[in-house]
Amino acid sequence: MSFGRRQRKEDPRFVRGRGMFVDDVLLPGMLHGAVLRSPLAHARIVAIDTSAAEAHPKVRAVLTGADLAERGLAWMPTLSYDRQAVLATDKVRFQGQEVAFVVAEDRYSARDALALIDVEYEPLDAVVDARRALDADAPVIRDDLDGRRDNHIFDWSAGDAAATDAVFAAADVVVAQDMTYPRVHPAPLETCGAVADLDPVTGKLTVWATSQAPHAHRTIYASVTGIPEHHIRIISPDIGGGFGNKVPIYPAYVCAVVGSMVTGAPVKWSEDRSENLMASAFARDYHMHGEIASTSDGQILGVRVRVLADHGAFNGTAQPTRYPAGFFHIVSGSYDLRAAHCSVTGVYTNKAPGGVAYACSFRVAEASFVVERLVDMLARELAVDPAELRMRNLLRPEQFPYPSATGWEYDSGDYPKALRLAMDIAGYEDLRAEQAKRREDGAYLGIGISFFTEAVGAGPRKDMDILGLGMADGCELRLHPTGKAVLRISVQSQGQGHETTFAQIVAHELGISPDDVDVVHGDTDNTPFGLGTYGSRSTPVSGAAASVAAQKVREKAKLIASAMLEVDPSDLEWTPGRWAVRGDPVAGASLTDIAMAAHSSLDLPDGLEGHLDASCVYNPPNLTFPFGAYICVVEVDPGTGKVLVRRFVAVDDCGVRINPTIVEGQVHGGLADGVGMALMELMAFDSDGNCLGGSFMDYLLPTAVDCPSWELGETVTPSPHHPLGAKGIGESATVGSPAAVVNAVLDALAPFGVRHADMPLTPAAVWCAIQGRPLRTDLAIE
């Protein structure tokens, strides 16, 4: 079987230290760049003196915003039709913003020379609290934009507001809560970097970059630099994790390109950890007011949510054009509602540009969190077990395809089956009995549930694009004369195992071994165009493209086999790896023989080209909708506020599983993400806009000590429109797990009357909640 557990084809090179990452790129005569970053969150630039840095014996160039402005390169487009300063010209708008770029003979000299640049700043008041950003007297952050008089970015809504209001007016019970999904950071193991090499003879630019979307980056570089797109090559080699952090183009990438233009030599820039945490793309930062309405017997009628979205100093979110708040309108969750409505207002603040889809499909994590917290609070209000309340309201299999109240069409699912399985694995009734007994003994056990539906596989071209680029993906498949295959894909792996999974897809369709399929990715000169890897797009979109391309090869092989065997194509039937004459299984031709014949002097049928290859540009008819049921068990020490995650049960349905080992690895990582966000991760700022999370001493990530042994289960509901029935899994666990952890902690704190507390539920936050004075994490620290 081509589908099933297989060791990853990528792993031998990684475990031997033979991976090729951007920082491993060494070119003859290569120079090194370093970025001077603003120490202030908001200040006008009065003057910049670079003379001392330029006098450094190993410095080859110093670039400022004024230098870039002369070349028309001071500003670049973001992925949300905003513009972002490459190097600040008029003022700085967040701490860590790029002010100057030094190119030197080695990295150390470049960094040393930064201290020789003298910048005179005129400090301005900073806007850190998204709520204050809309005040009439708030400082205007983006006064570079013509006519800008405030910090408002957009207003956007989905659903039927009038119908939702009517449902709430008629409801027996309404529960409301303000909650914050705080700013967090993807924090990939490998930070960002780029090597730019502009050949002065050919005029061709080659950029090695930590990019999750190399083809989109190529198009943007062409629009920024004026270099013809066919003269630009983007290479994304092995990438040590992305999680959305490596979707944008960062200013230092452009600086490296300009540095190569100026010096005539390759220029490398590698980000350190503090730079990555302080200035590269953040995630979340949603301030939400949620409401849920129901009947007195627990029939959920509607959901209503208002959001204030903090996008930082530049609107750099990477999400489809028509959806400025991403897919937040999946906020109706997994429930059969009469009506739902959400509205989102985006604002600028003096923080680094945020809003990347950190291991979630465009704000689905925030949407899932708010609805699952509301369901838990409703269960408490009604004195109903939270599992029972969910079971009463989950969508039923016969309701699919299901049109949601906010405009989605969920493809397939058996939601009650997944929840029942999670409860069976957890031993739910026994856990509740244990909880009651433990409370009698003064111990506090919490059981938290979350059920999520995710929207992945962006997306249909009629609905989704980024900067006008439709989100279809290309794929090219070629069989060599000996029957070995090369598959070229447009998505980019950052550890997901594409070289294994995509080989298995082709092997499944052609009946050959995955070992006989090489997968090429990450090089725009050698792969077809596509929009990259994020939002769990790989299997739903490019995986479908690979499947369709392999089917085309199989059908072409049928025509060639008919010529080889001198029979009509209708007389042939397919068995894995072979076309045989119907009724005479001995007579046939293997795919290897057919591949050789395709390159030979065989007289092919009229109109049939030689060789055995095919391509596909896959435009998905709909997104796919994986889902899951999670149960978390925690113990809380009321004396210290410390939370111990004792158990975590995760039942996922991602449709057909191509490689269960890879699926489980993705779930393990996402669950750890969720534990970290729920209990410890927070990008905090003081009132002056200073980032307080600039190192791993300040920004805490979960380790194996903080995570239990995960208990996994699965159901399989194929997607009806995907060629393989696959739905995607890369981000499901990150979407579903934070609510389960938070619900568990607040379930443990119920005897203390604690209704809600915002993430992260650190020991201090939990202790304060027990004392009746919740610790606010959504405001600037004075």
PDB file of N, CA, C and O in Angstrom, residues 360-413:
ATOM      1  N   CYS A 360      -2.659  28.274  12.032  1.00  0.00           N
ATOM      2  CA  CYS A 360      -4.114  28.194  11.890  1.00  0.00           C
ATOM      3  C   CYS A 360      -4.458  28.811  10.551  1.00  0.00           C
ATOM      4  O   CYS A 360      -3.670  29.560   9.987  1.00  0.00           O
ATOM      5  N   SER A 361      -5.623  28.489  10.055  1.00  0.00           N
ATOM      6  CA  SER A 361      -6.010  28.968   8.745  1.00  0.00           C
ATOM      7  C   SER A 361      -6.704  30.316   8.881  1.00  0.00           C
ATOM      8  O   SER A 361      -7.926  30.383   9.029  1.00  0.00           O
ATOM      9  N   PHE A 362      -5.915  31.384   8.909  1.00  0.00           N
ATOM     10  CA  PHE A 362      -6.463  32.733   8.815  1.00  0.00           C
ATOM     11  C   PHE A 362      -7.505  33.028   9.898  1.00  0.00           C
ATOM     12  O   PHE A 362      -8.672  33.230   9.609  1.00  0.00           O
ATOM     13  N   ARG A 363      -7.082  33.056  11.146  1.00  0.00           N
ATOM     14  CA  ARG A 363      -7.914  33.494  12.281  1.00  0.00           C
ATOM     15  C   ARG A 363      -8.943  32.458  12.733  1.00  0.00           C
ATOM     16  O   ARG A 363      -9.813  32.772  13.539  1.00  0.00           O
ATOM     17  N   VAL A 364      -8.863  31.230  12.239  1.00  0.00           N
ATOM     18  CA  VAL A 364      -9.773  30.190  12.723  1.00  0.00           C
ATOM     19  C   VAL A 364      -9.503  29.889  14.197  1.00  0.00           C
ATOM     20  O   VAL A 364     -10.424  29.554  14.948  1.00  0.00           O
ATOM     21  N   ALA A 365      -8.244  30.024  14.636  1.00  0.00           N
ATOM     22  CA  ALA A 365      -7.925  29.743  16.045  1.00  0.00           C
ATOM     23  C   ALA A 365      -8.689  30.681  16.975  1.00  0.00           C
ATOM     24  O   ALA A 365      -9.242  30.255  17.998  1.00  0.00           O
ATOM     25  N   GLU A 366      -8.715  31.971  16.637  1.00  0.00           N
ATOM     26  CA  GLU A 366      -9.438  32.923  17.464  1.00  0.00           C
ATOM     27  C   GLU A 366     -10.938  32.631  17.457  1.00  0.00           C
ATOM     28  O   GLU A 366     -11.611  32.684  18.492  1.00  0.00           O
ATOM     29  N   ALA A 367     -11.467  32.297  16.273  1.00  0.00           N
ATOM     30  CA  ALA A 367     -12.896  32.013  16.160  1.00  0.00           C
ATOM     31  C   ALA A 367     -13.277  30.779  16.970  1.00  0.00           C
ATOM     32  O   ALA A 367     -14.292  30.767  17.681  1.00  0.00           O
ATOM     33  N   SER A 368     -12.465  29.744  16.851  1.00  0.00           N
ATOM     34  CA  SER A 368     -12.746  28.522  17.602  1.00  0.00           C
ATOM     35  C   SER A 368     -12.681  28.771  19.100  1.00  0.00           C
ATOM     36  O   SER A 368     -13.516  28.269  19.866  1.00  0.00           O
ATOM     37  N   PHE A 369     -11.722  29.563  19.513  1.00  0.00           N
ATOM     38  CA  PHE A 369     -11.562  29.821  20.945  1.00  0.00           C
ATOM     39  C   PHE A 369     -12.778  30.536  21.520  1.00  0.00           C
ATOM     40  O   PHE A 369     -13.324  30.139  22.558  1.00  0.00           O
ATOM     41  N   VAL A 370     -13.234  31.587  20.847  1.00  0.00           N
ATOM     42  CA  VAL A 370     -14.323  32.368  21.425  1.00  0.00           C
ATOM     43  C   VAL A 370     -15.609  31.556  21.489  1.00  0.00           C
ATOM     44  O   VAL A 370     -16.324  31.585  22.501  1.00  0.00           O
ATOM     45  N   VAL A 371     -15.927  30.774  20.465  1.00  0.00           N
ATOM     46  CA  VAL A 371     -17.179  30.031  20.506  1.00  0.00           C
ATOM     47  C   VAL A 371     -17.112  28.899  21.523  1.00  0.00           C
ATOM     48  O   VAL A 371     -18.095  28.612  22.231  1.00  0.00           O
ATOM     49  N   GLU A 372     -15.941  28.268  21.670  1.00  0.00           N
ATOM     50  CA  GLU A 372     -15.844  27.173  22.636  1.00  0.00           C
ATOM     51  C   GLU A 372     -15.826  27.672  24.078  1.00  0.00           C
ATOM     52  O   GLU A 372     -16.319  26.989  24.983  1.00  0.00           O
ATOM     53  N   ARG A 373     -15.308  28.848  24.313  1.00  0.00           N
ATOM     54  CA  ARG A 373     -15.427  29.432  25.648  1.00  0.00           C
ATOM     55  C   ARG A 373     -16.891  29.790  25.937  1.00  0.00           C
ATOM     56  O   ARG A 373     -17.387  29.566  27.050  1.00  0.00           O
ATOM     57  N   LEU A 374     -17.590  30.341  24.950  1.00  0.00           N
ATOM     58  CA  LEU A 374     -18.986  30.699  25.156  1.00  0.00           C
ATOM     59  C   LEU A 374     -19.846  29.470  25.432  1.00  0.00           C
ATOM     60  O   LEU A 374     -20.738  29.502  26.294  1.00  0.00           O
ATOM     61  N   VAL A 375     -19.590  28.379  24.721  1.00  0.00           N
ATOM     62  CA  VAL A 375     -20.365  27.160  24.955  1.00  0.00           C
ATOM     63  C   VAL A 375     -20.136  26.650  26.373  1.00  0.00           C
ATOM     64  O   VAL A 375     -21.088  26.229  27.056  1.00  0.00           O
ATOM     65  N   ASP A 376     -18.894  26.694  26.837  1.00  0.00           N
ATOM     66  CA  ASP A 376     -18.624  26.245  28.205  1.00  0.00           C
ATOM     67  C   ASP A 376     -19.321  27.131  29.230  1.00  0.00           C
ATOM     68  O   ASP A 376     -19.876  26.647  30.229  1.00  0.00           O
ATOM     69  N   MET A 377     -19.307  28.442  29.018  1.00  0.00           N
ATOM     70  CA  MET A 377     -19.973  29.342  29.960  1.00  0.00           C
ATOM     71  C   MET A 377     -21.494  29.156  29.931  1.00  0.00           C
ATOM     72  O   MET A 377     -22.163  29.250  30.963  1.00  0.00           O
ATOM     73  N   LEU A 378     -22.024  28.865  28.743  1.00  0.00           N
ATOM     74  CA  LEU A 378     -23.454  28.588  28.654  1.00  0.00           C
ATOM     75  C   LEU A 378     -23.794  27.307  29.420  1.00  0.00           C
ATOM     76  O   LEU A 378     -24.825  27.246  30.111  1.00  0.00           O
ATOM     77  N   ALA A 379     -22.949  26.292  29.293  1.00  0.00           N
ATOM     78  CA  ALA A 379     -23.188  25.049  30.031  1.00  0.00           C
ATOM     79  C   ALA A 379     -23.240  25.305  31.532  1.00  0.00           C
ATOM     80  O   ALA A 379     -24.104  24.763  32.242  1.00  0.00           O
ATOM     81  N   ARG A 380     -22.355  26.142  32.025  1.00  0.00           N
ATOM     82  CA  ARG A 380     -22.379  26.454  33.453  1.00  0.00           C
ATOM     83  C   ARG A 380     -23.642  27.233  33.818  1.00  0.00           C
ATOM     84  O   ARG A 380     -24.250  26.984  34.861  1.00  0.00           O
ATOM     85  N   GLU A 381     -24.011  28.162  32.963  1.00  0.00           N
ATOM     86  CA  GLU A 381     -25.220  28.949  33.223  1.00  0.00           C
ATOM     87  C   GLU A 381     -26.455  28.057  33.302  1.00  0.00           C
ATOM     88  O   GLU A 381     -27.354  28.278  34.122  1.00  0.00           O
ATOM     89  N   LEU A 382     -26.516  27.039  32.440  1.00  0.00           N
ATOM     90  CA  LEU A 382     -27.677  26.147  32.391  1.00  0.00           C
ATOM     91  C   LEU A 382     -27.555  24.960  33.339  1.00  0.00           C
ATOM     92  O   LEU A 382     -28.491  24.151  33.433  1.00  0.00           O
ATOM     93  N   ALA A 383     -26.390  24.832  34.002  1.00  0.00           N
ATOM     94  CA  ALA A 383     -26.118  23.678  34.870  1.00  0.00           C
ATOM     95  C   ALA A 383     -26.223  22.371  34.081  1.00  0.00           C
ATOM     96  O   ALA A 383     -26.784  21.371  34.542  1.00  0.00           O
ATOM     97  N   VAL A 384     -25.670  22.387  32.876  1.00  0.00           N
ATOM     98  CA  VAL A 384     -25.645  21.221  32.007  1.00  0.00           C
ATOM     99  C   VAL A 384     -24.198  20.811  31.807  1.00  0.00           C
ATOM    100  O   VAL A 384     -23.305  21.670  31.690  1.00  0.00           O
ATOM    101  N   ASP A 385     -23.936  19.519  31.756  1.00  0.00           N
ATOM    102  CA  ASP A 385     -22.579  19.057  31.489  1.00  0.00           C
ATOM    103  C   ASP A 385     -22.132  19.589  30.124  1.00  0.00           C
ATOM    104  O   ASP A 385     -22.893  19.525  29.150  1.00  0.00           O
ATOM    105  N   PRO A 386     -20.908  20.130  30.028  1.00  0.00           N
ATOM    106  CA  PRO A 386     -20.474  20.726  28.751  1.00  0.00           C
ATOM    107  C   PRO A 386     -20.401  19.726  27.604  1.00  0.00           C
ATOM    108  O   PRO A 386     -20.598  20.108  26.441  1.00  0.00           O
ATOM    109  N   ALA A 387     -20.136  18.457  27.896  1.00  0.00           N
ATOM    110  CA  ALA A 387     -20.143  17.449  26.830  1.00  0.00           C
ATOM    111  C   ALA A 387     -21.567  17.220  26.336  1.00  0.00           C
ATOM    112  O   ALA A 387     -21.824  17.105  25.134  1.00  0.00           O
ATOM    113  N   GLU A 388     -22.521  17.152  27.265  1.00  0.00           N
ATOM    114  CA  GLU A 388     -23.910  16.952  26.898  1.00  0.00           C
ATOM    115  C   GLU A 388     -24.439  18.121  26.080  1.00  0.00           C
ATOM    116  O   GLU A 388     -25.153  17.938  25.091  1.00  0.00           O
ATOM    117  N   LEU A 389     -24.102  19.356  26.481  1.00  0.00           N
ATOM    118  CA  LEU A 389     -24.570  20.520  25.730  1.00  0.00           C
ATOM    119  C   LEU A 389     -24.036  20.492  24.305  1.00  0.00           C
ATOM    120  O   LEU A 389     -24.766  20.784  23.344  1.00  0.00           O
ATOM    121  N   ARG A 390     -22.778  20.127  24.150  1.00  0.00           N
ATOM    122  CA  ARG A 390     -22.215  20.053  22.802  1.00  0.00           C
ATOM    123  C   ARG A 390     -22.899  18.949  22.005  1.00  0.00           C
ATOM    124  O   ARG A 390     -23.228  19.135  20.828  1.00  0.00           O
ATOM    125  N   MET A 391     -23.109  17.800  22.616  1.00  0.00           N
ATOM    126  CA  MET A 391     -23.717  16.689  21.895  1.00  0.00           C
ATOM    127  C   MET A 391     -25.114  17.048  21.399  1.00  0.00           C
ATOM    128  O   MET A 391     -25.532  16.643  20.309  1.00  0.00           O
ATOM    129  N   ARG A 392     -25.846  17.839  22.169  1.00  0.00           N
ATOM    130  CA  ARG A 392     -27.193  18.237  21.753  1.00  0.00           C
ATOM    131  C   ARG A 392     -27.164  19.134  20.518  1.00  0.00           C
ATOM    132  O   ARG A 392     -28.125  19.153  19.735  1.00  0.00           O
ATOM    133  N   ASN A 393     -26.090  19.886  20.347  1.00  0.00           N
ATOM    134  CA  ASN A 393     -26.082  20.948  19.338  1.00  0.00           C
ATOM    135  C   ASN A 393     -25.138  20.726  18.172  1.00  0.00           C
ATOM    136  O   ASN A 393     -25.155  21.510  17.216  1.00  0.00           O
ATOM    137  N   LEU A 394     -24.319  19.684  18.223  1.00  0.00           N
ATOM    138  CA  LEU A 394     -23.402  19.425  17.121  1.00  0.00           C
ATOM    139  C   LEU A 394     -24.160  19.105  15.838  1.00  0.00           C
ATOM    140  O   LEU A 394     -25.250  18.524  15.863  1.00  0.00           O
ATOM    141  N   LEU A 395     -23.561  19.487  14.720  1.00  0.00           N
ATOM    142  CA  LEU A 395     -24.122  19.112  13.427  1.00  0.00           C
ATOM    143  C   LEU A 395     -24.174  17.593  13.289  1.00  0.00           C
ATOM    144  O   LEU A 395     -23.295  16.882  13.790  1.00  0.00           O
ATOM    145  N   ARG A 396     -25.185  17.104  12.606  1.00  0.00           N
ATOM    146  CA  ARG A 396     -25.379  15.671  12.398  1.00  0.00           C
ATOM    147  C   ARG A 396     -24.913  15.280  10.990  1.00  0.00           C
ATOM    148  O   ARG A 396     -24.933  16.094  10.058  1.00  0.00           O
ATOM    149  N   PRO A 397     -24.502  14.031  10.807  1.00  0.00           N
ATOM    150  CA  PRO A 397     -23.967  13.616   9.497  1.00  0.00           C
ATOM    151  C   PRO A 397     -24.909  13.899   8.336  1.00  0.00           C
ATOM    152  O   PRO A 397     -24.475  14.274   7.240  1.00  0.00           O
ATOM    153  N   GLU A 398     -26.217  13.754   8.574  1.00  0.00           N
ATOM    154  CA  GLU A 398     -27.167  13.930   7.486  1.00  0.00           C
ATOM    155  C   GLU A 398     -27.342  15.391   7.080  1.00  0.00           C
ATOM    156  O   GLU A 398     -27.982  15.688   6.053  1.00  0.00           O
ATOM    157  N   GLN A 399     -26.777  16.320   7.855  1.00  0.00           N
ATOM    158  CA  GLN A 399     -26.912  17.741   7.534  1.00  0.00           C
ATOM    159  C   GLN A 399     -25.858  18.235   6.540  1.00  0.00           C
ATOM    160  O   GLN A 399     -25.943  19.374   6.079  1.00  0.00           O
ATOM    161  N   PHE A 400     -24.883  17.369   6.202  1.00  0.00           N
ATOM    162  CA  PHE A 400     -23.819  17.790   5.294  1.00  0.00           C
ATOM    163  C   PHE A 400     -24.203  17.506   3.850  1.00  0.00           C
ATOM    164  O   PHE A 400     -24.875  16.519   3.566  1.00  0.00           O
ATOM    165  N   PRO A 401     -23.775  18.347   2.898  1.00  0.00           N
ATOM    166  CA  PRO A 401     -23.004  19.591   3.090  1.00  0.00           C
ATOM    167  C   PRO A 401     -23.857  20.635   3.798  1.00  0.00           C
ATOM    168  O   PRO A 401     -25.019  20.827   3.445  1.00  0.00           O
ATOM    169  N   TYR A 402     -23.228  21.316   4.772  1.00  0.00           N
ATOM    170  CA  TYR A 402     -23.972  22.189   5.672  1.00  0.00           C
ATOM    171  C   TYR A 402     -23.651  23.651   5.383  1.00  0.00           C
ATOM    172  O   TYR A 402     -22.496  24.066   5.469  1.00  0.00           O
ATOM    173  N   PRO A 403     -24.657  24.467   5.036  1.00  0.00           N
ATOM    174  CA  PRO A 403     -24.408  25.908   4.862  1.00  0.00           C
ATOM    175  C   PRO A 403     -24.451  26.600   6.224  1.00  0.00           C
ATOM    176  O   PRO A 403     -25.490  26.612   6.895  1.00  0.00           O
ATOM    177  N   SER A 404     -23.343  27.179   6.636  1.00  0.00           N
ATOM    178  CA  SER A 404     -23.291  27.817   7.943  1.00  0.00           C
ATOM    179  C   SER A 404     -23.979  29.174   7.898  1.00  0.00           C
ATOM    180  O   SER A 404     -24.212  29.746   6.831  1.00  0.00           O
ATOM    181  N   ALA A 405     -24.252  29.696   9.081  1.00  0.00           N
ATOM    182  CA  ALA A 405     -24.960  30.973   9.192  1.00  0.00           C
ATOM    183  C   ALA A 405     -24.115  32.150   8.742  1.00  0.00           C
ATOM    184  O   ALA A 405     -24.644  33.247   8.538  1.00  0.00           O
ATOM    185  N   THR A 406     -22.813  31.941   8.548  1.00  0.00           N
ATOM    186  CA  THR A 406     -21.948  33.038   8.108  1.00  0.00           C
ATOM    187  C   THR A 406     -21.373  32.802   6.719  1.00  0.00           C
ATOM    188  O   THR A 406     -20.440  33.490   6.312  1.00  0.00           O
ATOM    189  N   GLY A 407     -21.924  31.816   5.986  1.00  0.00           N
ATOM    190  CA  GLY A 407     -21.579  31.720   4.572  1.00  0.00           C
ATOM    191  C   GLY A 407     -20.681  30.584   4.148  1.00  0.00           C
ATOM    192  O   GLY A 407     -20.346  30.484   2.963  1.00  0.00           O
ATOM    193  N   TRP A 408     -20.257  29.721   5.062  1.00  0.00           N
ATOM    194  CA  TRP A 408     -19.432  28.581   4.669  1.00  0.00           C
ATOM    195  C   TRP A 408     -20.320  27.414   4.243  1.00  0.00           C
ATOM    196  O   TRP A 408     -21.478  27.308   4.659  1.00  0.00           O
ATOM    197  N   GLU A 409     -19.739  26.497   3.482  1.00  0.00           N
ATOM    198  CA  GLU A 409     -20.410  25.222   3.206  1.00  0.00           C
ATOM    199  C   GLU A 409     -19.488  24.096   3.667  1.00  0.00           C
ATOM    200  O   GLU A 409     -18.554  23.712   2.974  1.00  0.00           O
ATOM    201  N   TYR A 410     -19.760  23.596   4.872  1.00  0.00           N
ATOM    202  CA  TYR A 410     -18.964  22.498   5.430  1.00  0.00           C
ATOM    203  C   TYR A 410     -19.171  21.256   4.561  1.00  0.00           C
ATOM    204  O   TYR A 410     -20.300  20.932   4.200  1.00  0.00           O
ATOM    205  N   ASP A 411     -18.072  20.552   4.259  1.00  0.00           N
ATOM    206  CA  ASP A 411     -18.168  19.486   3.266  1.00  0.00           C
ATOM    207  C   ASP A 411     -18.708  18.164   3.809  1.00  0.00           C
ATOM    208  O   ASP A 411     -19.573  17.551   3.199  1.00  0.00           O
ATOM    209  N   SER A 412     -18.224  17.700   4.952  1.00  0.00           N
ATOM    210  CA  SER A 412     -18.653  16.400   5.456  1.00  0.00           C
ATOM    211  C   SER A 412     -18.224  16.251   6.904  1.00  0.00           C
ATOM    212  O   SER A 412     -17.326  16.943   7.376  1.00  0.00           O
ATOM    213  N   GLY A 413     -18.860  15.335   7.620  1.00  0.00           N
ATOM    214  CA  GLY A 413     -18.443  15.089   8.988  1.00  0.00           C
ATOM    215  C   GLY A 413     -19.444  14.266   9.769  1.00  0.00           C
ATOM    216  O   GLY A 413     -20.640  14.255   9.468  1.00  0.00           O
TER     217      GLY A 413
END
